[in-house]
XYZ file of C-alpha atoms in Angstrom:
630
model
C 30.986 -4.804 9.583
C 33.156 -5.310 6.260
C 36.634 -6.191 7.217
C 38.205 -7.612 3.598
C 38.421 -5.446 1.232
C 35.817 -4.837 -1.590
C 35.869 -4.004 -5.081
C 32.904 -2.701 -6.825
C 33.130 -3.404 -10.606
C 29.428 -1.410 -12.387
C 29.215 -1.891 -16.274
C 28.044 1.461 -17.597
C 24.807 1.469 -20.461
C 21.806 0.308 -19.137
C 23.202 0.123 -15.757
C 24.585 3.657 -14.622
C 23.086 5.017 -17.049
C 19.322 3.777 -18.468
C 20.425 3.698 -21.938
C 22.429 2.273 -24.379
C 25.003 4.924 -25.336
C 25.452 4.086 -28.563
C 21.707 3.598 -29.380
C 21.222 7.185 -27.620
C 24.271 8.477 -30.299
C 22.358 7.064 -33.126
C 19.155 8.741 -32.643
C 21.376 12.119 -32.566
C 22.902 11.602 -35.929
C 20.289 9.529 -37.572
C 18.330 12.526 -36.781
C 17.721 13.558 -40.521
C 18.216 10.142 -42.291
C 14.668 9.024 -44.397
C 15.661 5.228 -42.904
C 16.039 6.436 -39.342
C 13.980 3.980 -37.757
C 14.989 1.157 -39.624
C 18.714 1.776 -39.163
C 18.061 2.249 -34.996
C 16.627 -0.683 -35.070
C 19.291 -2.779 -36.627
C 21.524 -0.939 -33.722
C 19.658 -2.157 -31.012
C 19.506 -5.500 -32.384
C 23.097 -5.795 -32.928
C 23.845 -4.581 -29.530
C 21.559 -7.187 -27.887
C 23.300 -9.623 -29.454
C 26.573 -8.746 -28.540
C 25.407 -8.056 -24.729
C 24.207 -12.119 -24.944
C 27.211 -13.537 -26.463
C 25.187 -14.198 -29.911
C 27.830 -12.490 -31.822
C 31.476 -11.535 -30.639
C 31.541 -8.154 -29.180
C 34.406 -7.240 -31.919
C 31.654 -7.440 -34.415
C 29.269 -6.423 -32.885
C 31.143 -2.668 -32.420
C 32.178 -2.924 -36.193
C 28.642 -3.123 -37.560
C 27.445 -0.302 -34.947
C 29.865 2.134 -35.711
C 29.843 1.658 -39.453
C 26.113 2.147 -39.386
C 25.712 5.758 -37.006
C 28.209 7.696 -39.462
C 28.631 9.947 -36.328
C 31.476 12.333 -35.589
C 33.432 13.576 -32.811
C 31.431 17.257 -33.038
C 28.179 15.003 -32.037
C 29.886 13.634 -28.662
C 29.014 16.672 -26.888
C 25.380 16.244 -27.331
C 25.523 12.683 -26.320
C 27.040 13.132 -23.438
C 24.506 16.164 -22.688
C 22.005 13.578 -23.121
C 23.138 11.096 -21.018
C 23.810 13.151 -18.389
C 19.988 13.068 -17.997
C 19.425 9.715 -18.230
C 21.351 8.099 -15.072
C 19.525 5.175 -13.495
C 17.278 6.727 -10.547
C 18.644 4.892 -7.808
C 22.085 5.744 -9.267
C 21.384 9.404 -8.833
C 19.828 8.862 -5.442
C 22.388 7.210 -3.999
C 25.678 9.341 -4.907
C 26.611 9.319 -1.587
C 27.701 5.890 -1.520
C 30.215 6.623 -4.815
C 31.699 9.781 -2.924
C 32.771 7.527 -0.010
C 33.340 4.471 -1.500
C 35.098 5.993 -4.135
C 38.618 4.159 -4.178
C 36.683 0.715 -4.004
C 34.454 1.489 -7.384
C 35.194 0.944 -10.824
C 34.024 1.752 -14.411
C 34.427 -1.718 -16.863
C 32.498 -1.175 -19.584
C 32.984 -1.856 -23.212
C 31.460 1.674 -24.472
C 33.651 4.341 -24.821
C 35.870 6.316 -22.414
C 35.141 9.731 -24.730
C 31.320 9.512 -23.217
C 31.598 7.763 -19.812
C 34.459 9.681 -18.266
C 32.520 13.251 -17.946
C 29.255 11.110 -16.960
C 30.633 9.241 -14.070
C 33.629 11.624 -13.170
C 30.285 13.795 -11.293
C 29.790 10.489 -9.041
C 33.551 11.078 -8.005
C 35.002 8.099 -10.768
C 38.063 9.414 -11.915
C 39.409 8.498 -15.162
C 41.683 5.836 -14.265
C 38.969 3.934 -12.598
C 37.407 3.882 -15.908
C 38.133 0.966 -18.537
C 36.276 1.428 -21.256
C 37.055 1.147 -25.388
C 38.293 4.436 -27.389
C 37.187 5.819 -30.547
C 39.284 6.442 -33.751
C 38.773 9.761 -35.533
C 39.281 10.606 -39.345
C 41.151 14.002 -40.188
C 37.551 15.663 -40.532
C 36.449 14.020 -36.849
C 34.508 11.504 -38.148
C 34.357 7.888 -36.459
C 35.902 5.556 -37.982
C 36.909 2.839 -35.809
C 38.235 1.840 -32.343
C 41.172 0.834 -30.678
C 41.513 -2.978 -31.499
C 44.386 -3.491 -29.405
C 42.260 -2.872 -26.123
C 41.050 -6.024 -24.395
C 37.526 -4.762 -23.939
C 36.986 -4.382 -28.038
C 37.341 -8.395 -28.016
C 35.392 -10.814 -27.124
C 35.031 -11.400 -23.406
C 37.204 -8.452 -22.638
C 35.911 -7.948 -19.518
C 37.393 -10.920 -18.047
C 40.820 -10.103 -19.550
C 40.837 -6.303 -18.002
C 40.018 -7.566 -14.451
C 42.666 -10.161 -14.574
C 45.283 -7.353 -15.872
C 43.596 -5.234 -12.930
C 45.096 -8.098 -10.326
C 42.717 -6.376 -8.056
C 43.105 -7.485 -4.160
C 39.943 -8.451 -2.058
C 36.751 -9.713 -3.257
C 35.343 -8.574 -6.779
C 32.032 -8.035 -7.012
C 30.585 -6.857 -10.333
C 27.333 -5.284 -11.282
C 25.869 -5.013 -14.616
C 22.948 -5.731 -17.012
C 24.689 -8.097 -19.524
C 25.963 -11.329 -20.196
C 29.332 -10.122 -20.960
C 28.939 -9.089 -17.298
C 27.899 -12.852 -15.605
C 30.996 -14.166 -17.278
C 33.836 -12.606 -15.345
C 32.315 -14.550 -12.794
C 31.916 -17.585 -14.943
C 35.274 -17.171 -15.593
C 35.985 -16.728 -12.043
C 37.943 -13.486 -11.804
C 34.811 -11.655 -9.613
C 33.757 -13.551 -6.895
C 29.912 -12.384 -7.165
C 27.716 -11.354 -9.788
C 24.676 -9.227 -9.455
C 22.395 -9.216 -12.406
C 21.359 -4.894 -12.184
C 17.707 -5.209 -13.458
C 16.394 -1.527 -13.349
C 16.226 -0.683 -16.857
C 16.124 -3.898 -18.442
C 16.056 -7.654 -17.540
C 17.753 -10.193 -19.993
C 17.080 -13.752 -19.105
C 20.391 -15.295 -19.819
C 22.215 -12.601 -17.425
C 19.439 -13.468 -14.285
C 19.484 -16.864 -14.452
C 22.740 -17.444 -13.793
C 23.515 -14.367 -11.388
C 24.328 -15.052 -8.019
C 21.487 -11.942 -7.222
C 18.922 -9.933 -8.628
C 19.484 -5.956 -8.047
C 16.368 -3.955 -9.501
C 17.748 -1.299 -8.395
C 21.176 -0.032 -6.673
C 19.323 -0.052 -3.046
C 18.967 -3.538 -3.426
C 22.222 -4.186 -3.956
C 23.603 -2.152 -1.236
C 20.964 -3.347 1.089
C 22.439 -6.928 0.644
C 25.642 -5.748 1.262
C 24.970 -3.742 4.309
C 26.174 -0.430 2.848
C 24.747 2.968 3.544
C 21.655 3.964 1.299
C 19.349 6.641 0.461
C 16.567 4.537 1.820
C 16.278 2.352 4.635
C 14.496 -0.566 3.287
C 14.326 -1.665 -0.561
C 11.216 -1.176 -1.965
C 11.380 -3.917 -4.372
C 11.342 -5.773 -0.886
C 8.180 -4.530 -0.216
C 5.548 -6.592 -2.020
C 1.992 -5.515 -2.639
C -0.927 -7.403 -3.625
C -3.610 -6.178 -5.347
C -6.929 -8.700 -5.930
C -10.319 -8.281 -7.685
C -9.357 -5.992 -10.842
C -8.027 -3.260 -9.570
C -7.575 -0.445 -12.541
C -3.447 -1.137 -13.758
C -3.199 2.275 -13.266
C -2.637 0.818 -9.724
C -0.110 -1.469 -10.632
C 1.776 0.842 -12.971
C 1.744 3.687 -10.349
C 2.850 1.413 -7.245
C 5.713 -0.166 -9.692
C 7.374 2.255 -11.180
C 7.730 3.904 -7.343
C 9.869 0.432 -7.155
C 7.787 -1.654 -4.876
C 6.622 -5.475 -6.354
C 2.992 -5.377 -7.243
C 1.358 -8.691 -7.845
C -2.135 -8.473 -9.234
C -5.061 -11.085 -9.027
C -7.781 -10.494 -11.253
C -10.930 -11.979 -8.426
C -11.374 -11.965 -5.086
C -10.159 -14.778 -2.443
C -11.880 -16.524 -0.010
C -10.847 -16.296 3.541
C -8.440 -19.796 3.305
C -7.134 -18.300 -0.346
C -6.287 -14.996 1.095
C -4.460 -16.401 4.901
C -2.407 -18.383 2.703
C -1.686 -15.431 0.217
C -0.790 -12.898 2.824
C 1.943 -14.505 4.767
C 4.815 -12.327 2.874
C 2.475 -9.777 1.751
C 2.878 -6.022 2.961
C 0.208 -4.202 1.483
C -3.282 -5.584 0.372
C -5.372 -3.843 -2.142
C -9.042 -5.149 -2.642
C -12.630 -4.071 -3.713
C -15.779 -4.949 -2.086
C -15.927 -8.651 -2.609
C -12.798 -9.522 -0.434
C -13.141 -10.217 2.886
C -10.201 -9.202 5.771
C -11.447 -10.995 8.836
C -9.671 -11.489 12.323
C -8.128 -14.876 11.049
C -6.341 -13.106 7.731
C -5.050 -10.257 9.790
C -3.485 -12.892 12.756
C -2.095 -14.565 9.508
C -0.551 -11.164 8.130
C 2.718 -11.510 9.603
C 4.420 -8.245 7.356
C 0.827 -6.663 6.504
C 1.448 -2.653 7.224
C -1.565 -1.662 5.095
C -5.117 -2.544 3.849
C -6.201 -0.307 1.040
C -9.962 -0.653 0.092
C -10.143 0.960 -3.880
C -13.711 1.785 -3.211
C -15.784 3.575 -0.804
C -17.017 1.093 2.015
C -14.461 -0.867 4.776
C -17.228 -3.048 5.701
C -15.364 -6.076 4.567
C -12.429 -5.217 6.446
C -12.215 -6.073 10.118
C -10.719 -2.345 11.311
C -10.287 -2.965 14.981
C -8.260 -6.532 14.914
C -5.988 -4.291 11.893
C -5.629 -1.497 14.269
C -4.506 -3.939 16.754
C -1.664 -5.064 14.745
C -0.911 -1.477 13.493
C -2.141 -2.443 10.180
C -3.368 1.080 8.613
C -6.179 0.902 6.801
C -7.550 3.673 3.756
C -10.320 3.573 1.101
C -10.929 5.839 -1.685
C -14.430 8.069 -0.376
C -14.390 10.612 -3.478
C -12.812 9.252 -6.268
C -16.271 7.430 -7.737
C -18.940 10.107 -6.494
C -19.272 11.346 -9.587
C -19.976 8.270 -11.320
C -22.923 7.218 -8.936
C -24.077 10.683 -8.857
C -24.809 10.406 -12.593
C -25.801 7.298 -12.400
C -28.649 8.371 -9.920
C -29.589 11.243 -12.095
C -29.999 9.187 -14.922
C -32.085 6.489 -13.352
C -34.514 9.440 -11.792
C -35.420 10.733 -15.133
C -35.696 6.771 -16.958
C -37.876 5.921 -13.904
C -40.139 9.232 -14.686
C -40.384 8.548 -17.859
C -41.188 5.063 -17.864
C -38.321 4.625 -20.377
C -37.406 0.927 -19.258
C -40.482 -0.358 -19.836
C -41.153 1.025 -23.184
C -37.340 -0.083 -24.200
C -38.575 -3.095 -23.017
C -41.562 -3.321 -25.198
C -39.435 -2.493 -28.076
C -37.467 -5.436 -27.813
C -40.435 -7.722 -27.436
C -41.277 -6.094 -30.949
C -44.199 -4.144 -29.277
C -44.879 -0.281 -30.082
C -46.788 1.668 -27.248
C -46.150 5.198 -27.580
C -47.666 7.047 -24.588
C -47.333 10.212 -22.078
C -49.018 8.222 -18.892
C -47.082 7.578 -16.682
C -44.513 9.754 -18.112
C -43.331 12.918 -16.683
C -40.745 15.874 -16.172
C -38.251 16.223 -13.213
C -38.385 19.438 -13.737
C -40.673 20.587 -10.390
C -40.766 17.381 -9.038
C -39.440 16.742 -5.462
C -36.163 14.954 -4.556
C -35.875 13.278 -1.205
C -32.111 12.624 -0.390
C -31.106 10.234 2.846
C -27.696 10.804 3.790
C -26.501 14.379 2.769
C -22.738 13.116 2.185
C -20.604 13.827 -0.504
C -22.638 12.050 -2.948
C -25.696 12.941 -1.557
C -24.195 16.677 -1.537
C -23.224 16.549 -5.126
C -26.859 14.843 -6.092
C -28.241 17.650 -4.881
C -26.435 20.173 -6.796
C -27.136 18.429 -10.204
C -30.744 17.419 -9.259
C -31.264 21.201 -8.752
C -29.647 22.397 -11.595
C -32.376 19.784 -13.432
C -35.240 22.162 -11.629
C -36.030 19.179 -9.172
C -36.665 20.844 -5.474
C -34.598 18.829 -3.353
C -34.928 18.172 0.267
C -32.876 16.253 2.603
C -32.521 14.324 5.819
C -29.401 13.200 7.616
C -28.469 11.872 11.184
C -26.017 14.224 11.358
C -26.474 18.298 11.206
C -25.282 19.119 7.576
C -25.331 22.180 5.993
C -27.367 22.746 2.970
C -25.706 23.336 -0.782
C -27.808 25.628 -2.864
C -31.374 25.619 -2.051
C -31.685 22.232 -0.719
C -34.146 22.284 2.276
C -33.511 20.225 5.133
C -36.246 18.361 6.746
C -36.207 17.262 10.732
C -37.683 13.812 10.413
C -37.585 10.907 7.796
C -40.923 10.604 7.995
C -41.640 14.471 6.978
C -39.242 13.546 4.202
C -40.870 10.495 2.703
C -44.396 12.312 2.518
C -43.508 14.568 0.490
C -41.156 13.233 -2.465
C -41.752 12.308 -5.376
C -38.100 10.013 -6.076
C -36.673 9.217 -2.633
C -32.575 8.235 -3.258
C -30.628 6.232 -0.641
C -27.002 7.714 0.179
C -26.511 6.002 3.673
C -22.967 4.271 5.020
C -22.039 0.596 5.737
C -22.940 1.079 9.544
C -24.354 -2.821 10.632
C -26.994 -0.808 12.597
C -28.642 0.191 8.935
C -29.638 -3.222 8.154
C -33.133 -2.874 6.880
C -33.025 0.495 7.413
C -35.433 1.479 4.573
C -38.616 -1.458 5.205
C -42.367 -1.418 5.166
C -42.998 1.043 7.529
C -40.588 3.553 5.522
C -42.360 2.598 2.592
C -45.892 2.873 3.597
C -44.905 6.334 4.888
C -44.043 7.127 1.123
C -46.395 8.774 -1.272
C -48.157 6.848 -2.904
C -46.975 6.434 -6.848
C -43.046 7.846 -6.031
C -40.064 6.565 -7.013
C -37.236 4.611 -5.153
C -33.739 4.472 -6.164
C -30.651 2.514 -3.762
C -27.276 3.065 -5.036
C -25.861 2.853 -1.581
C -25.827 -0.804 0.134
C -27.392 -3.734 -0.139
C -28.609 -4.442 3.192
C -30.381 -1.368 3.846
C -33.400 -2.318 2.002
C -35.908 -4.853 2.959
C -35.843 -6.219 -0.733
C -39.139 -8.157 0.256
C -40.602 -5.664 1.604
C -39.935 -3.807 -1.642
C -40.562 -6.188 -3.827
C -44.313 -6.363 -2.796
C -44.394 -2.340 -2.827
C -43.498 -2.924 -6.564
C -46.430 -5.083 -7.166
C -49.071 -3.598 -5.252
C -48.905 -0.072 -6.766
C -47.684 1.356 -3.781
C -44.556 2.300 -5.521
C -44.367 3.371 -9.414
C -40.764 1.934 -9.561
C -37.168 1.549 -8.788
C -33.816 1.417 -9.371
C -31.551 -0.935 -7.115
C -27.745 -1.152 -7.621
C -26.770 -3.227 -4.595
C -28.267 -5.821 -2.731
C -28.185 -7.697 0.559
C -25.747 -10.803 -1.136
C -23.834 -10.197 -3.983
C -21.816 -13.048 -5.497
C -17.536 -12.937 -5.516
C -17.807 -12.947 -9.644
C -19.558 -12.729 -12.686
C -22.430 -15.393 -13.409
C -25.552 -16.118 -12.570
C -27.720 -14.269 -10.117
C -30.923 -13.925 -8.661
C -33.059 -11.236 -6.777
C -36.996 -10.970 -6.002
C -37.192 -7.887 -8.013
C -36.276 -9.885 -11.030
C -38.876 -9.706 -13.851
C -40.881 -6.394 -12.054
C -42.153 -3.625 -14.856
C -40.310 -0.161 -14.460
C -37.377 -1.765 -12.326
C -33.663 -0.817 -13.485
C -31.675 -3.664 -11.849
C -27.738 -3.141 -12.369
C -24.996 -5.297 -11.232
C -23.586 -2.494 -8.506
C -21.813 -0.592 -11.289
C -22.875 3.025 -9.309
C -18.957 3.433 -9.620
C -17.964 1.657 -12.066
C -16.861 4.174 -14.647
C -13.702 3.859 -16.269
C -12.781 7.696 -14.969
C -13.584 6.732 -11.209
C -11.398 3.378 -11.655
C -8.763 5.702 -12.926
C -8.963 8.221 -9.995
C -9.295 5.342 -7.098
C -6.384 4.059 -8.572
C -4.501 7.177 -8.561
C -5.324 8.463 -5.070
C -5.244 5.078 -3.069
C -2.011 4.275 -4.254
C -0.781 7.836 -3.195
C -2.269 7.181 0.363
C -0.090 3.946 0.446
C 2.815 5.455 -1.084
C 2.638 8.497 1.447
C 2.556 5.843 4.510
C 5.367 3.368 2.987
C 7.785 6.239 2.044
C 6.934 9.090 5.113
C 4.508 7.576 7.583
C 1.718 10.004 7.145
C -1.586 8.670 7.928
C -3.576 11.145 6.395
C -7.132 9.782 5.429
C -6.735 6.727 7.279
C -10.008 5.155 8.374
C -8.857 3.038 11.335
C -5.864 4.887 12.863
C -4.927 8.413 14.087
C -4.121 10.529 11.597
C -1.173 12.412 10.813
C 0.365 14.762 8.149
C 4.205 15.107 8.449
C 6.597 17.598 7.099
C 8.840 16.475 3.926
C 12.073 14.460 5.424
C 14.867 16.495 4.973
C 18.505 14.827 5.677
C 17.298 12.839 8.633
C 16.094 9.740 10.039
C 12.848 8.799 11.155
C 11.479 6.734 13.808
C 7.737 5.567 13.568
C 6.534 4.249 16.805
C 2.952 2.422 16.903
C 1.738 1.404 20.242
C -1.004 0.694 22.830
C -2.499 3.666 24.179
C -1.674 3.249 27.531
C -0.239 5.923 30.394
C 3.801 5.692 30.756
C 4.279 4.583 26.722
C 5.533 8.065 25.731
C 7.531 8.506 28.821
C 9.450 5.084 28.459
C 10.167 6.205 24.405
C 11.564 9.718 25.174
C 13.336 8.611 28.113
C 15.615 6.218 25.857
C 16.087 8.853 23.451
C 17.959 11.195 25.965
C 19.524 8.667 27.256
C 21.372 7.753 23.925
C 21.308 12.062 23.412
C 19.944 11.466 19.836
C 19.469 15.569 18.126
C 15.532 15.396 18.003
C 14.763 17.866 14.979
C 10.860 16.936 15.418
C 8.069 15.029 17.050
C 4.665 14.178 16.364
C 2.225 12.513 18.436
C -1.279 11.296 17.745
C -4.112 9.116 19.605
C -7.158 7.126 19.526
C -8.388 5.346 22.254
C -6.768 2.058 21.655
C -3.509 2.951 19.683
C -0.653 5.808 19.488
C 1.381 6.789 17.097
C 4.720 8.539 17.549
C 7.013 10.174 15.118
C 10.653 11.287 16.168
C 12.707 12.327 13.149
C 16.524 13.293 14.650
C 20.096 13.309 12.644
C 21.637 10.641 11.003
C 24.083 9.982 13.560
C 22.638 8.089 16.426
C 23.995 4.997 18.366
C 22.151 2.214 16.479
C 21.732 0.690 19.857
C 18.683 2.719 20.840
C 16.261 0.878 17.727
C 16.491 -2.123 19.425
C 15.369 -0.380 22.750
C 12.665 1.189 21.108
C 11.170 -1.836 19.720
C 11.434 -3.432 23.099
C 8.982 -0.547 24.703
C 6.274 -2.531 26.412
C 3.026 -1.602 24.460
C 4.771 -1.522 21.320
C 2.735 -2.727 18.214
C 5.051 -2.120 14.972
C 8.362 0.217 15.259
C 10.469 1.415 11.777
C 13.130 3.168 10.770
C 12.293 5.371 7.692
C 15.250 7.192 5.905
């Protein structure tokens, strides 16, 4: 509860607004002028230098305005222009200047002719604006400024809020250094370096905190927001190379995204993810039982491949950790891959590259044929094997499949009843199965005897699933004409040396589990997995989720939201709605999904609720993780 009096002081470029006013003016009447570029440029520099006390700010103004030539008939566009560049969390958050409105201030040392109509729409009136004015020739150009105003001099800023004599604490917000001073100078009693649009290391070192954004700032002074939580607060960390797409995508949506470029072993990682909220990782990193009971703030696991192997799903569902992966974004990329491999293992071409390099020529059809007519065998008819299918055909290969499950056939892929009916009668036999421990050797020597003899054998699925041994001797005694192996039962956490038993084998494509390793599949993971964390951070939807019940909400809409994880256990619902009436909260909607271990509750209801009833909600015996989302 704030009982003295506040005063909020907000410098204006780069802080309301994401621009530099003047630089903004420049480009409008620089707009025809051969040395353009070169004459912004000296702008910018000459403002930076005034903003960091280089230069006095007297000079600083002199040199700008002689150089834009600009006249009062261009003002109009500028301000047009910066109407539509206002800091984001600015805009979001003009509540908080309609009802704080006789506590906020303008101090700026731009110019009142541009930043009265910009902040007069966030309910600043003109008096609460103290700012430099222009001087105009007879024909409107600018010529100069008022000199006799405080804020044209050299730490003017400190001088206006003394001849303010403003009662109750002062606390000022800005980008520059001209800003930190009036604390310096002690005439504000806090200083909060507003980092949004840019960061200047003389202004953060010495502020007394760090806004990135205006939530921030009201956050730490307990004022209402647009959002509940900061999300510069919430810090995300993303290991083993993810794509920066990743990074650039989960920053600019304001959260703090550290990036790793390997993957940590278990120790590395449980002392990494004490503060952490959301993990990103590949297939290298492990999640075990001991990280997640180490995850104190972990709300997500994002995998930015296919397989969750590597993550421990029930001990993060236990904690109400949510956990997604990316199962489309790279099924392209192995799908080629696997094409590609089919017709160099048909045609031999690996060995006679080979030869080639060993400065051998042996041009020869045997062993060399067409796809064309040749049968496929596909095991596991998911959405690569699917998709394998459709291009394989398209290649005149007759494809036939086998799958577990009862899936329908694309095109006219025929589906056979047993594996065994399946391996007699291919030609290339391609591996498509899941991360399921009970596949472990799946694919040995009695699968392989049961090929025919001379086919081809290509894994781009898991390691494990193949008895490499048992392979490896298939290779060398005929029984298979060759392979191509992507995966294998160990793999090692980076780059360097490596060793398999089908190292050195004629006809055998060995690659370094690259299936989806394209540069366009790295691009889509890491646009769709950061929009499944984004959509649970910001709205709570689970959709896609691999280890949790899954849920799709409706857009929030002037309300607050209450996400309720808990054990799935009789009387849990009861207890949660039974608090709710009894505080008579407005319920606009509820949603309510299961699994056999865990529930997950959504109440959304108006903003105005007794704030009593969170704490009895996080109380409700069974309760894993509660939130408040608005």
């Amino acid at each position: 509860m704030i009982t003295e009096k506040r005063n909020y002081i907000f410098d204006f470029d780069s802080t309301l607004t994401r621009v530099e006013a003047l630089d903004v003016l420049a480009e409008i009447t620089l707009q025809d002028n051969p040395k353009k570029g070169e004459i912004i440029q000296e702008i910018i520099d000459i403002t930076n230098l005034g903003i960091d006390g280089e230069i006095s700010f007297t000079e600083s103004l002199e040199r700008r305005i002689k150089l834009l030539n600009a006249n009062e008939a261009d003002l109009s566009g500028l301000v047009a222009a910066l109407k539509k560049q206002v800091s984001k969390s600015i805009e979001s958050n003009k509540e908080f200047f309609e009802n704080f409105a006789d506590n906020i201030y303008v101090i700026s040392c731009g110019f009142k002719e541009f930043i009265d109509p910009i902040v007069e729409e966030y309910n600043i009136p003109s008096e609460r604006v103290f700012a430099n004015t222009f001087k105009f020739a007879k024909d409107g150009k600018i010529i100069s400024f008022d000199a006799d105003n405080p804020l044209s001099q050299h730490n003017g800023k400190i001088q206006c809020l003394k001849d303010m004599n403003l009662e109750g604490e002062i606390q000022v917000i800005g980008d520059g250094y001209s800003d930190y001073v009036t604390r310096e100078a002690g005439v504000a009693d806090k200083f909060f370096a507003y980092t949004e649009n840019v960061s200047r290391v003389k202004t953060t070192e010495n502020a007394d905190h760090i806004a990135p954004n205006l939530d921030e700032f009201l956050y730490v002074n307990k004022l209402p927001r647009n959002i509940s939580y900061p999300k510069n607060r919430i810090k995300i960390l993303l290991l083993e190379n993810v794509h920066p797409d990743a990074f650039s995508k989960l920053s600019t949506d304001g959260f703090s995204v550290e990036t790793v470029s390997k993957s940590l072993s278990e120790d590395e990682l449980i002392e990494k993810i004490k503060d952490v909220h959301v993990l990103g990782i590949r297939s290298k990193t492990n999640v075990t039982q001991r990280v997640v009971a180490a995850a104190e703030k972990l709300m997500v696991v994002s995998a930015f491949c296919i397989g969750t192997k590597q993550i421990d799903l029930e001990a993060c569902k236990e904690k109400g950790i949510v956990v997604f992966n990316a199962p489309y974004s790279n099924t392209r990329s192995v799908v080629e891959l696997a094409i590609g491999e089919i017709i160099m293992l048909m045609r031999s071409v690996f060995q006679r590259s080979t030869e080639i390099h060993n400065g051998q020529w042996n041009k020869t059809a045997e062993g060399s044929r067409e796809v064309r007519g040749k049968k496929l065998g596909i095991i596991g008819y998911g959405n690569i094997g699917k998709q394998l299918s459709v291009l394989a055909e398209a290649l005149g290969m007759d494809v036939y499949y086998y799958d577990v499950e009862d899936k329908l056939a694309l095109g006219n892929a025929t589906k056979m009843n047993t594996l065994k009916e399946l391996l007699g009668i291919s030609d290339v036999i391609t591996l498509h199965v899941d991360d399921n421990a009970a596949n472990k050797n799946f694919f040995g020597e009695t699968e392989i005897s049961q090929m025919k003899d001379g086919a081809h054998l290509v894994n781009l699925s898991r390691g494990f699933v193949v008895d490499i041994n048992a392979l490896a001797n298939a290779l060398k005694s005929g029984k298979i004409a060759g392979a191509a192996v992507d995966v294998y039962p160990s793999e090692p956490r980076k780059n360097g040396e490596f060793y398999t038993e089908l190292k050195g084998l004629s006809n055998v494509i060995l690659t370094p589990h690259v299936g989806g390793s394209t540069e366009e599949a790295q691009r889509d993971i890491a646009d769709f997995v950061p929009s499944k964390i984004m959509a649970y951070i910001n709205s709570g939807n689970t959709v896609d989720a691999v280890n949790f019940p899954n849920i799709r909400l409706p857009r929030q809409t002037n309300a607050h939201r209450f996400l309720h994880i808990h054990k799935n256990v009789p009387g849990v619902m009861a207890k949660i709605n039974k608090i709710l009436a009894k505080y008579d909260l407005n319920i606009t909607g509820q949603y309510l999904s299961t699994d056999p271990k865990v529930g997950y509750v959504i109440t959304d209801l108006d903003k105005e609720y007794n704030k009593e009833v969170i704490e009895k909600l996080r109380n409700v015996e069974g309760t894993i993780k509660f939130r408040v989302l608005y």
